Amino acid sequence: MTPDEIAVTLTEFFGTESIAAIAPGSWQVDSPSFRLLVLLSEDQTWLRVLLPIVPLQEAETFLTQFLEANFDETQEARYAVYDGVVWGVYHHNMGTLVSADFANAISRLLSLHKAGLNDVFNRFIENRLRKIIQAAKQQGQSLQATMQNLDRFYAEGLMGEINQSANDREQVLATWQYQLERLWNEI
């Protein structure tokens, strides 16, 4: 791929109004919700596409889940940390880069940006649920007994919000029930 082909692909994706050539071999795409950077190395042999996802301070609890996503879900893109920000990053050798791969990488990065913390948060919660199930099973509890304990914890105020209404508590417990039933037999 040539720099001109990169510019054409960016224009096809975003239109001409939101793209700025910030230096030779460097582009910036500005939209109301993100700023995407496309950078070529000085010798123009490597391409890097960068998209900030979330401030590191908001993401620190989920760093393990970000790394797990790199291994399993992000495909050609990766999560990276730099300068207090979690970024979506794509690197590729320019000699073998084709337009379709570049376009797929941009799509993947936009998908990571749109997901923000949602996917890693859900993975984090599922890991916690698995630990709760494992602990309950080690204590010889059934699913029903585990749910009774959770119900008691909410009723006694050990879990949940201080001003939580009965309806809100029922919704939370229904979610617990669904998730525990979904994962119980896997562990």
Coordinates of N, CA and C in Angstrom, one line a residue:
M1 N 0.8 -1.2 0.0 CA 0.0 0.0 0.0 C 0.9 1.2 0.0
T2 N 0.5 2.2 -0.7 CA 1.2 3.5 -0.8 C 0.5 4.5 0.1
P3 N 1.2 5.6 0.5 CA 0.6 6.7 1.2 C -0.7 7.2 0.5
D4 N -0.7 7.3 -0.8 CA -1.8 7.8 -1.5 C -3.0 6.8 -1.3
E5 N -2.7 5.5 -1.4 CA -3.8 4.5 -1.2 C -4.4 4.6 0.3
I6 N -3.5 4.9 1.2 CA -4.0 5.1 2.6 C -4.9 6.2 2.7
A7 N -4.6 7.3 2.0 CA -5.4 8.5 2.0 C -6.8 8.2 1.4
V8 N -6.7 7.5 0.3 CA -8.0 7.1 -0.4 C -8.9 6.2 0.5
T9 N -8.3 5.2 1.2 CA -9.1 4.4 2.1 C -9.6 5.2 3.2
L10 N -8.9 6.1 3.8 CA -9.4 6.9 4.9 C -10.5 7.8 4.4
T11 N -10.4 8.3 3.2 CA -11.5 9.2 2.6 C -12.7 8.3 2.4
E12 N -12.6 7.1 1.9 CA -13.7 6.2 1.7 C -14.4 5.9 3.0
F13 N -13.7 5.8 4.1 CA -14.2 5.5 5.4 C -14.9 6.7 6.0
F14 N -14.2 7.9 6.0 CA -14.6 9.0 6.8 C -15.0 10.3 6.1
G15 N -14.8 10.3 4.8 CA -15.0 11.5 4.0 C -13.8 12.5 4.1
T16 N -13.8 13.5 3.3 CA -12.6 14.4 3.3 C -12.7 15.4 4.4
E17 N -13.8 15.7 4.9 CA -13.9 16.8 5.9 C -13.3 16.4 7.3
S18 N -13.3 15.2 7.6 CA -12.7 14.8 9.0 C -11.3 14.4 8.9
I19 N -10.7 14.3 7.8 CA -9.3 13.8 7.7 C -8.3 15.0 7.4
A20 N -7.2 15.0 8.2 CA -6.2 16.0 8.0 C -4.9 15.3 7.9
A21 N -4.1 15.7 6.9 CA -2.7 15.2 6.8 C -1.9 16.1 7.8
I22 N -1.4 15.5 8.9 CA -0.7 16.3 9.9 C 0.8 16.4 9.7
A23 N 1.3 15.5 8.8 CA 2.7 15.6 8.4 C 2.8 14.6 7.3
P24 N 3.9 14.6 6.6 CA 4.1 13.6 5.5 C 4.0 12.2 6.1
G25 N 3.1 11.4 5.6 CA 2.9 10.0 6.1 C 2.1 9.9 7.4
S26 N 1.4 11.0 7.8 CA 0.6 11.0 9.0 C -0.7 11.6 8.8
W27 N -1.8 11.0 9.2 CA -3.1 11.5 9.1 C -3.8 11.5 10.4
Q28 N -4.8 12.4 10.6 CA -5.6 12.4 11.8 C -7.0 12.5 11.3
V29 N -7.9 11.6 11.9 CA -9.3 11.6 11.6 C -10.0 12.1 12.8
D30 N -10.7 13.2 12.7 CA -11.5 13.7 13.9 C -13.0 13.5 13.6
S31 N -13.6 13.0 14.6 CA -15.1 12.9 14.6 C -15.5 13.4 16.0
P32 N -16.8 13.5 16.2 CA -17.3 14.0 17.5 C -17.0 13.0 18.6
S33 N -16.8 11.7 18.3 CA -16.6 10.7 19.4 C -15.2 10.2 19.4
F34 N -14.3 10.5 18.5 CA -13.0 9.9 18.5 C -12.0 10.7 17.7
R35 N -10.7 10.4 17.9 CA -9.6 10.9 17.1 C -8.7 9.7 16.7
L36 N -8.7 9.4 15.5 CA -7.9 8.3 15.0 C -6.6 8.8 14.3
L37 N -5.5 8.2 14.7 CA -4.2 8.6 14.1 C -3.7 7.5 13.2
V38 N -3.2 7.8 12.0 CA -2.5 6.9 11.1 C -1.1 7.4 10.8
L39 N -0.1 6.6 11.2 CA 1.3 7.1 11.2 C 2.1 6.1 10.4
L40 N 2.9 6.6 9.5 CA 4.0 5.8 8.9 C 5.3 6.0 9.6
S41 N 6.1 5.0 9.6 CA 7.5 5.1 10.1 C 8.2 6.1 9.2
E42 N 9.3 6.6 9.7 CA 10.1 7.6 9.0 C 10.6 7.0 7.6
D43 N 10.9 5.7 7.6 CA 11.3 5.1 6.3 C 10.1 4.5 5.5
Q44 N 8.9 4.8 6.0 CA 7.7 4.4 5.4 C 7.6 2.9 5.2
T45 N 8.2 2.1 6.1 CA 8.1 0.6 6.0 C 7.0 0.0 6.9
W46 N 6.6 0.8 7.9 CA 5.6 0.3 8.9 C 4.5 1.3 9.0
L47 N 3.3 0.8 9.2 CA 2.1 1.6 9.5 C 1.7 1.3 10.9
R48 N 1.2 2.4 11.5 CA 0.6 2.3 12.9 C -0.7 3.1 12.8
V49 N -1.7 2.5 13.3 CA -3.0 3.2 13.5 C -3.4 3.1 14.9
L50 N -3.7 4.3 15.5 CA -3.9 4.4 16.9 C -5.3 5.1 17.2
L51 N -6.0 4.6 18.2 CA -7.3 5.1 18.5 C -7.4 5.0 20.1
P52 N -7.5 6.2 20.8 CA -7.7 6.1 22.2 C -9.0 5.5 22.6
I53 N -9.0 4.6 23.6 CA -10.2 3.9 24.0 C -10.7 4.5 25.3
V54 N -9.9 4.6 26.3 CA -10.4 5.0 27.6 C -9.2 5.4 28.4
P55 N -9.3 6.4 29.3 CA -8.2 6.8 30.2 C -7.8 5.6 31.1
L56 N -6.5 5.4 31.3 CA -6.0 4.3 32.0 C -6.6 4.2 33.4
Q57 N -6.8 5.4 34.0 CA -7.3 5.4 35.4 C -8.7 4.7 35.5
E58 N -9.5 4.8 34.4 CA -10.8 4.1 34.4 C -10.6 2.6 34.1
A59 N -9.5 2.2 33.5 CA -9.4 0.9 33.0 C -8.5 0.0 33.8
E60 N -7.8 0.5 34.8 CA -6.8 -0.2 35.6 C -7.3 -1.5 36.2
T61 N -8.5 -1.5 36.6 CA -9.1 -2.7 37.2 C -9.2 -3.8 36.2
F62 N -9.3 -3.5 34.9 CA -9.6 -4.4 33.9 C -8.4 -4.8 33.0
L63 N -7.2 -4.4 33.4 CA -6.1 -4.7 32.5 C -5.9 -6.1 32.1
T64 N -6.2 -7.0 33.1 CA -6.1 -8.5 32.8 C -7.1 -8.8 31.7
Q65 N -8.3 -8.3 31.7 CA -9.3 -8.6 30.7 C -8.9 -8.0 29.3
F66 N -8.2 -6.8 29.3 CA -7.7 -6.2 28.1 C -6.7 -7.2 27.5
L67 N -5.8 -7.7 28.3 CA -4.8 -8.6 27.8 C -5.4 -9.9 27.3
E68 N -6.4 -10.4 28.0 CA -7.1 -11.6 27.5 C -7.7 -11.3 26.2
A69 N -8.3 -10.2 26.0 CA -9.0 -9.8 24.8 C -7.9 -9.8 23.6
N70 N -6.7 -9.3 23.9 CA -5.7 -9.3 22.9 C -5.4 -10.7 22.4
F71 N -5.4 -11.6 23.3 CA -5.1 -13.0 23.0 C -6.2 -13.7 22.2
D72 N -7.4 -13.3 22.5 CA -8.5 -14.1 22.0 C -9.5 -13.4 21.1
E73 N -9.7 -12.1 21.2 CA -10.8 -11.4 20.6 C -10.5 -10.3 19.6
T74 N -9.4 -9.6 19.8 CA -9.2 -8.3 19.0 C -8.7 -8.5 17.6
Q75 N -8.4 -9.7 17.2 CA -8.0 -10.0 15.8 C -6.8 -9.2 15.5
E76 N -6.8 -8.4 14.4 CA -5.6 -7.7 13.9 C -5.3 -6.5 14.8
A77 N -6.1 -6.1 15.6 CA -5.9 -4.9 16.5 C -5.4 -5.4 17.9
R78 N -4.9 -4.5 18.6 CA -4.4 -4.8 20.0 C -4.7 -3.7 20.9
Y79 N -4.9 -4.0 22.2 CA -5.0 -3.0 23.2 C -3.5 -2.7 23.6
A80 N -3.3 -1.4 23.9 CA -1.9 -1.0 24.4 C -2.1 0.1 25.4
V81 N -1.1 0.3 26.3 CA -1.2 1.4 27.2 C 0.0 2.3 27.0
Y82 N -0.3 3.6 26.9 CA 0.7 4.6 26.7 C 0.2 6.0 27.2
D83 N 1.0 6.6 28.0 CA 0.8 8.0 28.4 C -0.6 8.1 29.1
G84 N -0.9 7.2 30.0 CA -2.2 7.3 30.8 C -3.5 7.0 30.0
V85 N -3.3 6.3 28.8 CA -4.5 6.0 28.0 C -4.4 4.5 27.5
V86 N -5.5 3.9 27.5 CA -5.6 2.6 26.8 C -6.0 2.9 25.4
W87 N -5.1 2.3 24.5 CA -5.3 2.6 23.0 C -5.7 1.3 22.3
G88 N -6.4 1.5 21.2 CA -6.5 0.4 20.2 C -5.4 0.7 19.2
V89 N -4.6 -0.3 18.9 CA -3.4 -0.2 18.0 C -3.4 -1.2 16.9
Y90 N -3.0 -0.8 15.8 CA -2.8 -1.7 14.7 C -1.4 -1.4 14.0
H91 N -0.6 -2.4 13.9 CA 0.7 -2.3 13.2 C 0.8 -3.2 12.0
H92 N 1.4 -2.8 11.0 CA 1.6 -3.7 9.8 C 2.7 -3.2 9.0
N93 N 3.4 -4.2 8.4 CA 4.5 -3.9 7.4 C 3.8 -3.3 6.1
M94 N 4.3 -2.2 5.7 CA 3.8 -1.6 4.5 C 4.0 -2.4 3.2
G95 N 5.0 -3.2 3.2 CA 5.3 -4.0 2.0 C 4.2 -5.1 1.7
T96 N 3.5 -5.5 2.7 CA 2.5 -6.6 2.6 C 1.1 -6.1 2.9
L97 N 1.0 -4.8 3.2 CA -0.3 -4.3 3.5 C -1.2 -4.1 2.3
V98 N -2.4 -4.6 2.3 CA -3.4 -4.3 1.2 C -4.6 -3.5 1.8
S99 N -5.3 -2.9 0.9 CA -6.4 -2.0 1.3 C -7.4 -2.7 2.2
A100 N -7.8 -3.9 1.8 CA -8.8 -4.7 2.6 C -8.3 -4.9 4.0
D101 N -7.1 -5.2 4.2 CA -6.6 -5.4 5.6 C -6.6 -4.1 6.4
F102 N -6.2 -3.1 5.7 CA -6.2 -1.7 6.3 C -7.6 -1.3 6.7
A103 N -8.6 -1.5 5.8 CA -10.0 -1.2 6.1 C -10.5 -2.1 7.2
N104 N -10.2 -3.4 7.3 CA -10.6 -4.3 8.3 C -10.0 -3.8 9.7
A105 N -8.8 -3.4 9.7 CA -8.1 -2.9 10.9 C -8.8 -1.7 11.4
I106 N -9.2 -0.7 10.6 CA -9.9 0.5 11.0 C -11.3 0.1 11.6
S107 N -11.9 -0.8 10.9 CA -13.2 -1.3 11.4 C -13.1 -1.9 12.8
R108 N -12.1 -2.8 13.0 CA -11.8 -3.4 14.3 C -11.5 -2.4 15.3
L109 N -10.7 -1.4 15.0 CA -10.4 -0.4 16.0 C -11.6 0.4 16.4
L110 N -12.4 0.8 15.4 CA -13.7 1.5 15.7 C -14.6 0.6 16.6
S111 N -14.6 -0.7 16.4 CA -15.4 -1.6 17.2 C -14.9 -1.6 18.6
L112 N -13.6 -1.6 18.8 CA -13.0 -1.6 20.1 C -13.3 -0.3 20.8
H113 N -13.3 0.8 20.1 CA -13.6 2.1 20.6 C -15.1 2.2 21.1
K114 N -15.9 1.7 20.2 CA -17.4 1.7 20.6 C -17.7 0.8 21.8
A115 N -17.0 -0.3 21.9 CA -17.2 -1.2 23.1 C -16.7 -0.5 24.4
G116 N -15.6 0.3 24.3 CA -15.1 0.9 25.4 C -14.7 -0.1 26.5
L117 N -15.3 0.1 27.7 CA -15.1 -0.8 28.8 C -16.1 -1.9 28.9
N118 N -17.2 -1.9 28.1 CA -18.3 -2.9 28.2 C -17.8 -4.3 28.1
D119 N -17.1 -4.7 27.1 CA -16.7 -6.1 26.9 C -15.7 -6.5 28.0
V120 N -14.8 -5.7 28.3 CA -13.8 -6.1 29.4 C -14.5 -6.2 30.8
F121 N -15.4 -5.2 31.0 CA -16.2 -5.3 32.2 C -17.0 -6.6 32.3
N122 N -17.7 -6.9 31.3 CA -18.5 -8.2 31.3 C -17.6 -9.4 31.5
R123 N -16.4 -9.4 30.9 CA -15.5 -10.5 31.2 C -15.0 -10.5 32.6
F124 N -14.8 -9.3 33.2 CA -14.4 -9.2 34.6 C -15.5 -9.8 35.5
I125 N -16.7 -9.4 35.2 CA -17.9 -9.8 36.0 C -18.0 -11.3 35.9
E126 N -17.9 -11.9 34.7 CA -18.0 -13.3 34.5 C -17.0 -14.0 35.3
N127 N -15.7 -13.5 35.3 CA -14.7 -14.1 36.1 C -15.0 -14.1 37.6
R128 N -15.6 -13.0 38.1 CA -16.0 -13.0 39.5 C -17.1 -13.9 39.8
L129 N -18.1 -14.0 38.9 CA -19.2 -15.0 39.1 C -18.7 -16.4 39.1
R130 N -17.7 -16.7 38.3 CA -17.1 -18.1 38.3 C -16.4 -18.4 39.7
K131 N -15.8 -17.4 40.3 CA -15.2 -17.5 41.6 C -16.2 -17.7 42.7
I132 N -17.3 -17.0 42.6 CA -18.4 -17.2 43.5 C -19.0 -18.6 43.4
I133 N -19.2 -19.1 42.2 CA -19.7 -20.4 42.0 C -18.7 -21.5 42.5
Q134 N -17.5 -21.3 42.2 CA -16.5 -22.2 42.7 C -16.4 -22.2 44.2
A135 N -16.5 -21.1 44.9 CA -16.5 -21.0 46.4 C -17.7 -21.7 46.9
A136 N -18.9 -21.5 46.3 CA -20.1 -22.1 46.8 C -20.1 -23.6 46.6
K137 N -19.5 -24.1 45.5 CA -19.5 -25.5 45.3 C -18.5 -26.1 46.3
Q138 N -17.4 -25.4 46.6 CA -16.4 -25.9 47.6 C -17.0 -26.1 48.9
Q139 N -18.0 -25.2 49.2 CA -18.7 -25.3 50.5 C -19.9 -26.3 50.5
G140 N -20.0 -26.9 49.3 CA -21.1 -27.9 49.2 C -22.5 -27.3 49.0
Q141 N -22.5 -26.0 48.6 CA -23.8 -25.4 48.4 C -24.4 -25.7 47.0
S142 N -25.7 -25.8 47.0 CA -26.4 -26.0 45.7 C -26.7 -24.6 45.1
L143 N -27.1 -24.5 43.9 CA -27.5 -23.3 43.2 C -28.6 -22.6 44.1
Q144 N -29.6 -23.4 44.5 CA -30.7 -22.8 45.3 C -30.1 -22.2 46.6
A145 N -29.3 -22.9 47.3 CA -28.7 -22.4 48.5 C -27.9 -21.1 48.3
T146 N -27.1 -21.1 47.2 CA -26.4 -19.9 46.9 C -27.3 -18.7 46.6
M147 N -28.3 -18.9 45.9 CA -29.3 -17.8 45.7 C -30.0 -17.4 47.0
Q148 N -30.2 -18.3 47.9 CA -30.8 -17.9 49.2 C -29.9 -17.1 50.0
N149 N -28.6 -17.4 49.9 CA -27.6 -16.6 50.6 C -27.5 -15.2 50.0
L150 N -27.5 -15.1 48.7 CA -27.5 -13.8 48.0 C -28.7 -13.0 48.4
D151 N -29.9 -13.6 48.4 CA -31.1 -12.9 48.8 C -31.0 -12.4 50.2
R152 N -30.5 -13.2 51.1 CA -30.3 -12.8 52.5 C -29.3 -11.6 52.6
F153 N -28.2 -11.7 51.8 CA -27.2 -10.6 51.8 C -27.9 -9.3 51.4
Y154 N -28.7 -9.3 50.4 CA -29.4 -8.1 49.9 C -30.5 -7.7 50.9
A155 N -31.2 -8.6 51.5 CA -32.2 -8.2 52.5 C -31.6 -7.6 53.7
E156 N -30.4 -8.1 54.1 CA -29.7 -7.5 55.3 C -28.9 -6.3 55.0
G157 N -28.8 -5.9 53.7 CA -28.0 -4.7 53.3 C -26.5 -4.9 53.2
L158 N -26.1 -6.2 53.2 CA -24.7 -6.5 53.0 C -24.3 -6.3 51.5
M159 N -25.2 -6.4 50.7 CA -25.0 -6.2 49.2 C -26.1 -5.2 48.7
G160 N -25.8 -4.6 47.6 CA -26.8 -3.7 47.0 C -26.6 -2.2 47.5
E161 N -27.5 -1.4 47.0 CA -27.5 0.0 47.4 C -28.3 0.2 48.7
I162 N -27.9 1.3 49.4 CA -28.5 1.6 50.6 C -30.0 1.9 50.4
N163 N -30.3 2.7 49.4 CA -31.7 3.1 49.2 C -32.4 2.3 48.1
Q164 N -31.9 1.1 47.9 CA -32.5 0.2 46.8 C -33.9 -0.2 47.1
S165 N -34.8 0.0 46.1 CA -36.2 -0.4 46.3 C -36.3 -1.9 46.2
A166 N -37.5 -2.4 46.6 CA -37.7 -3.8 46.5 C -37.7 -4.3 45.1
N167 N -38.3 -3.4 44.2 CA -38.3 -3.8 42.8 C -36.9 -3.9 42.2
D168 N -36.0 -2.9 42.5 CA -34.6 -2.9 42.1 C -33.9 -4.2 42.6
R169 N -34.2 -4.5 43.9 CA -33.5 -5.7 44.4 C -34.0 -6.9 43.7
E170 N -35.3 -7.0 43.4 CA -35.8 -8.2 42.6 C -35.1 -8.3 41.3
Q171 N -34.9 -7.2 40.6 CA -34.3 -7.2 39.3 C -32.8 -7.6 39.4
V172 N -32.1 -7.1 40.4 CA -30.7 -7.5 40.6 C -30.6 -9.0 40.9
L173 N -31.5 -9.5 41.8 CA -31.5 -11.0 42.1 C -31.9 -11.8 40.9
A174 N -32.8 -11.3 40.1 CA -33.1 -12.1 38.8 C -31.9 -12.2 37.9
T175 N -31.1 -11.1 37.9 CA -29.9 -11.1 37.1 C -28.9 -12.1 37.7
W176 N -28.7 -12.1 39.0 CA -27.9 -13.1 39.7 C -28.3 -14.5 39.3
Q177 N -29.6 -14.7 39.4 CA -30.2 -16.1 39.1 C -29.8 -16.5 37.7
Y178 N -30.1 -15.6 36.8 CA -29.8 -15.9 35.4 C -28.3 -16.3 35.2
Q179 N -27.5 -15.4 35.7 CA -26.0 -15.6 35.5 C -25.5 -16.9 36.2
L180 N -26.0 -17.1 37.4 CA -25.6 -18.3 38.1 C -26.1 -19.6 37.4
E181 N -27.3 -19.6 36.9 CA -27.8 -20.7 36.2 C -27.0 -20.9 34.9
R182 N -26.7 -19.9 34.3 CA -25.9 -20.0 33.0 C -24.6 -20.6 33.2
L183 N -23.9 -20.3 34.3 CA -22.5 -20.7 34.5 C -22.4 -21.9 35.5
W184 N -23.4 -22.2 36.2 CA -23.3 -23.2 37.3 C -22.7 -24.5 36.8
N185 N -23.2 -25.1 35.8 CA -22.8 -26.4 35.3 C -21.4 -26.4 34.6
E186 N -20.9 -25.2 34.2 CA -19.6 -25.1 33.6 C -18.5 -25.3 34.6
I187 N -18.8 -25.0 35.8 CA -17.7 -25.0 36.9 C -17.8 -26.2 37.8

